[in-house]
Amino acid sequence: MLKKFIVLFICFGIAVNPLLSQTWSIVLHGGAGNMKAENFTREQLDEYRNELKNALSIGVEILKSGGSSLDAVEQVVRYLEDCPLFNAGKGAVFTHEGRNELDAAIMDGKTLKAGSVAGVTRVKNPITLARRVMEASPHVMLSGNGAVEFARTQGIEIVDSSYFFTPQRWNDLQRMLSREKMGTVGCVALDIHGNLAAATSTGGMTNKRWGRIGDAPIIGAGTYANNSTCAVSATGHGEYFIRYTVAHDISALMEYQNLSLNAAAEKLIMGKLLKAGGFGGVIAVDRKGNISMIKNTSGMFRAFARSDGSSSVEIF
Ligand code: ASP
């Protein structure tokens, strides 16, 4: 009798609150690279893990309380942009000329609307500007001074370019460490309403020049979301991710060839890209909440959490 009552009670709960039967998932990355544990101190690794955990918990809270995947990915990426450890916002790498030129993109899997900014120099949180491009402009992608002008009309925080100065990144440039590519940030999420979203933000690659733009702000290359397939955010050698339209290709393999998220992501990262010499990885989530955090490098700062209670923070 009691058993029957409990079953009835649960069924009734799900019927009156359809949200209870639905799942959420979130994955984030803080960049990929061929890094080794022995090159970090234990304190440094703990610091990275803590910041990834803090960022993850911001997204989890939003999704758990019924918020949108779009809000979750924007807020997670904003947090990582403000953290000097990562190559986005505050911790952005330097260009050849010693400047910081930031790229970011966001995409809404429900409407297939997207917004991106490229080569912006004085915007504290490029991901929020990208969202504003999506929601408050008739365009998808804005660049350079024009993007900053638009930011002003939107009341978005503008900072002096000295804000982006961090000694660590400056030393990277001075040493011309062209290997120092990791630290881009990204987040993908599925919310309980069944909507997917993706966001990516980066300073690009150390020592870049001539107004180089990477894959992060290019919809379909480093960032993509589509409710009927998946949401993807990439990190790695951007030129390859652009040429192989990695994020959209993963979605297309799912859409046209019925591949699973994992099979599609593996085909791109461990197949096409690796063969071409393109290093990096992606984080992705599909419409059922399955996730992928695949990389062809030794390391990728990454973390995930799902409504089934599983979660982890990983580096190598
Ligand atoms: N994909 C970024 C770019 O090429 C860099 C990175 O992810 O580390 O701009």
XYZ file of C-alpha atoms and ligand atoms in Angstrom:
325
model
C 0.000 0.000 0.000
C 2.716 2.400 1.064
C 4.734 1.470 -2.034
C 1.763 2.220 -4.281
C 1.287 5.537 -2.578
C 4.939 6.489 -3.084
C 4.835 5.549 -6.789
C 1.647 7.571 -7.241
C 3.168 10.489 -5.389
C 6.290 10.482 -7.626
C 4.210 10.171 -10.826
C 1.971 13.025 -9.706
C 5.020 15.161 -8.901
C 6.465 14.631 -12.371
C 3.084 15.255 -14.025
C 2.466 18.575 -12.312
C 6.081 19.650 -12.596
C 7.471 18.526 -15.928
C 10.814 20.075 -14.982
C 11.404 17.255 -12.506
C 11.682 14.715 -15.273
C 14.323 16.654 -17.140
C 18.057 16.685 -17.044
C 20.799 19.269 -17.210
C 24.491 19.005 -18.068
C 27.365 21.429 -18.110
C 30.970 21.154 -19.288
C 33.665 23.811 -19.264
C 37.246 24.101 -20.430
C 40.135 26.365 -19.595
C 42.286 25.564 -22.619
C 44.279 22.615 -23.956
C 47.987 22.166 -24.509
C 50.861 19.753 -24.357
C 51.545 20.371 -20.699
C 53.092 18.127 -18.099
C 52.212 17.790 -14.426
C 55.867 18.212 -13.458
C 55.895 21.724 -14.918
C 53.366 22.862 -12.323
C 53.718 23.123 -8.557
C 51.105 21.346 -6.464
C 49.803 24.772 -5.378
C 49.405 25.884 -8.981
C 47.438 22.762 -9.884
C 45.228 23.237 -6.812
C 44.626 26.830 -7.836
C 43.558 25.766 -11.327
C 41.289 23.045 -9.937
C 39.707 25.462 -7.469
C 38.971 28.058 -10.110
C 37.491 25.437 -12.448
C 35.332 24.207 -9.575
C 34.182 27.731 -8.703
C 33.276 28.413 -12.324
C 31.432 25.106 -12.595
C 29.376 25.788 -9.479
C 28.134 29.089 -10.958
C 26.721 27.203 -13.956
C 25.348 24.354 -11.840
C 23.403 26.757 -9.631
C 21.836 28.440 -12.665
C 20.841 25.138 -14.297
C 19.587 23.543 -11.068
C 17.262 26.431 -10.402
C 15.734 26.179 -13.872
C 17.803 28.936 -15.476
C 18.766 28.899 -19.138
C 21.827 27.261 -20.659
C 22.575 30.632 -22.257
C 22.827 32.329 -18.853
C 24.882 29.423 -17.526
C 27.502 29.490 -20.287
C 27.761 33.282 -20.228
C 28.208 33.486 -16.448
C 30.725 30.624 -16.327
C 32.812 32.182 -19.082
C 32.583 35.624 -17.428
C 34.003 34.152 -14.238
C 36.868 32.541 -16.148
C 37.485 35.793 -18.052
C 37.957 37.598 -14.732
C 40.429 34.962 -13.522
C 44.037 35.789 -14.526
C 44.972 32.095 -14.769
C 43.242 31.664 -18.105
C 43.891 33.103 -21.546
C 40.692 35.141 -21.784
C 39.705 38.535 -20.386
C 42.062 39.446 -17.538
C 44.628 36.751 -18.342
C 44.700 37.195 -22.124
C 47.992 36.541 -23.912
C 49.883 39.288 -25.712
C 50.104 39.867 -29.438
C 53.427 40.346 -31.208
C 53.053 44.091 -30.672
C 52.446 43.653 -26.930
C 48.677 44.249 -27.003
C 45.709 42.143 -25.916
C 43.164 41.429 -28.636
C 40.240 39.376 -27.430
C 37.868 37.052 -29.306
C 34.604 35.563 -27.994
C 31.388 33.966 -29.225
C 28.124 32.668 -27.869
C 25.404 30.612 -29.555
C 21.850 29.720 -28.638
C 20.980 26.187 -29.769
C 17.247 26.881 -29.636
C 17.122 29.747 -32.114
C 20.501 29.233 -33.829
C 21.174 32.879 -33.068
C 24.797 33.738 -32.417
C 26.953 36.700 -31.474
C 30.686 37.145 -31.638
C 33.419 39.728 -31.267
C 36.935 39.625 -32.639
C 40.059 41.630 -31.863
C 38.496 43.791 -29.154
C 41.008 45.556 -26.957
C 39.194 47.343 -24.148
C 36.164 45.291 -23.181
C 36.436 43.649 -19.758
C 34.106 40.745 -20.552
C 34.025 39.968 -24.274
C 31.534 37.121 -23.753
C 28.899 39.552 -22.501
C 29.560 41.797 -25.477
C 29.150 38.772 -27.773
C 25.787 38.038 -26.163
C 24.755 41.655 -26.687
C 25.778 41.418 -30.357
C 23.444 38.413 -30.612
C 20.546 40.024 -28.786
C 20.789 43.732 -29.479
C 22.393 44.113 -32.901
C 21.296 43.023 -36.370
C 24.712 41.368 -36.881
C 26.488 38.183 -35.851
C 30.111 39.335 -35.665
C 31.707 42.674 -34.788
C 35.402 43.448 -34.720
C 37.978 45.900 -33.379
C 37.050 49.504 -32.649
C 33.546 49.103 -34.038
C 32.821 46.389 -31.497
C 34.057 48.645 -28.690
C 31.871 51.480 -29.999
C 28.882 49.131 -29.896
C 29.860 48.058 -26.351
C 29.646 51.707 -25.283
C 26.111 52.026 -26.620
C 25.186 48.952 -24.550
C 26.669 50.217 -21.283
C 29.173 47.359 -21.261
C 32.209 47.852 -19.029
C 35.179 49.356 -20.872
C 38.592 49.222 -19.223
C 41.956 50.802 -19.918
C 44.124 48.441 -21.929
C 46.507 48.209 -18.942
C 43.804 46.125 -17.184
C 44.849 43.135 -19.273
C 48.507 43.341 -18.281
C 49.628 40.275 -16.351
C 53.344 39.690 -15.751
C 52.966 35.988 -16.575
C 51.619 36.599 -20.075
C 54.084 39.418 -20.673
C 56.963 37.071 -19.831
C 55.477 34.469 -22.179
C 55.716 36.980 -24.992
C 59.192 38.085 -24.016
C 60.373 34.507 -24.112
C 58.510 34.122 -27.400
C 57.023 30.911 -26.168
C 55.026 30.058 -29.201
C 54.134 26.803 -27.434
C 52.219 28.809 -24.846
C 48.824 28.498 -26.401
C 46.625 27.106 -23.702
C 44.159 28.882 -21.492
C 41.204 29.732 -23.724
C 37.945 29.264 -21.828
C 34.623 27.817 -22.896
C 31.411 26.359 -21.596
C 28.555 24.302 -23.034
C 25.307 23.455 -21.299
C 21.957 21.736 -21.580
C 19.221 23.240 -19.416
C 16.110 21.554 -18.042
C 14.051 23.119 -20.820
C 16.025 21.094 -23.373
C 17.996 24.055 -24.707
C 21.681 23.890 -25.575
C 24.156 26.785 -25.576
C 27.877 27.264 -26.183
C 30.318 30.051 -25.317
C 34.051 30.516 -25.905
C 36.403 33.378 -25.006
C 40.122 33.824 -25.629
C 43.065 36.130 -26.012
C 44.070 33.990 -28.999
C 47.629 32.817 -29.454
C 50.711 34.405 -27.903
C 52.697 36.411 -30.436
C 49.832 36.591 -32.958
C 50.031 39.497 -35.395
C 48.388 41.359 -38.244
C 44.972 41.321 -36.634
C 44.908 37.512 -36.543
C 41.525 36.112 -35.519
C 41.222 32.572 -34.179
C 38.489 29.960 -34.214
C 36.762 30.977 -30.971
C 34.601 33.795 -32.436
C 33.917 31.943 -35.686
C 30.564 30.214 -35.507
C 30.992 26.605 -36.587
C 34.763 26.583 -36.016
C 35.363 27.082 -32.271
C 31.791 27.603 -31.110
C 28.485 26.057 -32.151
C 25.122 25.067 -30.643
C 22.056 23.458 -32.142
C 19.215 21.976 -30.103
C 18.779 19.160 -32.574
C 22.370 17.928 -32.106
C 24.862 19.386 -29.647
C 26.739 22.376 -28.263
C 30.519 22.588 -28.762
C 33.335 24.840 -27.542
C 36.857 24.251 -28.822
C 40.377 25.042 -27.718
C 43.672 24.538 -29.484
C 45.455 25.702 -32.615
C 42.714 27.898 -34.035
C 43.829 27.868 -37.654
C 43.088 24.123 -37.855
C 39.734 24.460 -36.114
C 38.749 27.083 -38.685
C 39.930 25.069 -41.687
C 38.172 21.917 -40.494
C 35.073 23.781 -39.198
C 35.367 21.495 -36.211
C 32.407 22.530 -34.061
C 29.896 22.438 -36.886
C 31.348 19.250 -38.327
C 30.679 17.438 -35.048
C 27.080 18.636 -35.178
C 26.783 17.712 -38.858
C 28.054 14.163 -38.261
C 25.324 13.750 -35.653
C 22.657 15.306 -37.843
C 23.405 13.666 -41.179
C 25.107 10.448 -40.165
C 23.416 9.766 -36.856
C 26.727 9.457 -35.066
C 26.736 9.678 -31.277
C 28.312 12.776 -29.716
C 31.375 10.805 -28.667
C 31.857 9.152 -32.047
C 31.499 12.482 -33.857
C 33.891 14.328 -31.535
C 36.414 11.510 -31.746
C 36.305 11.495 -35.548
C 37.251 15.164 -35.584
C 39.754 15.456 -32.754
C 41.527 12.083 -32.912
C 40.963 11.616 -36.653
C 40.902 14.578 -38.996
C 42.640 17.126 -36.783
C 45.383 14.904 -35.470
C 46.159 13.669 -38.963
C 46.457 17.256 -40.143
C 48.710 18.205 -37.196
C 46.053 20.284 -35.477
C 46.302 20.124 -31.697
C 43.578 20.788 -29.174
C 40.269 19.513 -27.932
C 36.588 20.212 -27.488
C 33.975 20.094 -24.793
C 30.501 19.172 -25.990
C 27.068 18.218 -24.724
C 24.191 16.708 -26.687
C 20.448 17.147 -26.305
C 20.226 14.154 -23.976
C 22.907 15.500 -21.670
C 25.710 13.188 -22.835
C 29.055 14.919 -22.700
C 32.447 14.773 -24.389
C 35.743 16.306 -23.220
C 38.078 14.965 -25.874
C 41.616 16.214 -26.567
C 44.609 15.155 -28.615
C 47.006 17.044 -26.327
C 48.394 15.800 -23.016
C 46.351 18.311 -21.046
C 43.129 20.285 -21.092
C 41.735 22.159 -18.106
C 38.193 20.853 -17.898
C 35.258 20.106 -15.624
C 31.719 18.820 -15.885
C 28.600 18.284 -13.782
C 25.290 16.600 -14.564
C 21.903 16.279 -12.973
C 22.573 12.571 -12.280
C 25.079 13.699 -9.666
C 28.252 12.905 -11.606
C 30.946 15.570 -11.792
C 34.705 15.979 -12.033
C 37.542 18.454 -12.520
C 40.476 17.247 -14.633
C 43.671 18.643 -16.104
C 45.711 15.819 -17.660
N 41.809 28.387 -30.135
C 42.434 29.604 -29.662
C 42.903 30.398 -30.856
O 43.475 29.816 -31.759
C 43.600 29.361 -28.772
C 43.410 28.315 -27.701
O 42.394 27.672 -27.628
O 44.319 28.146 -26.881
O 42.749 31.575 -30.859
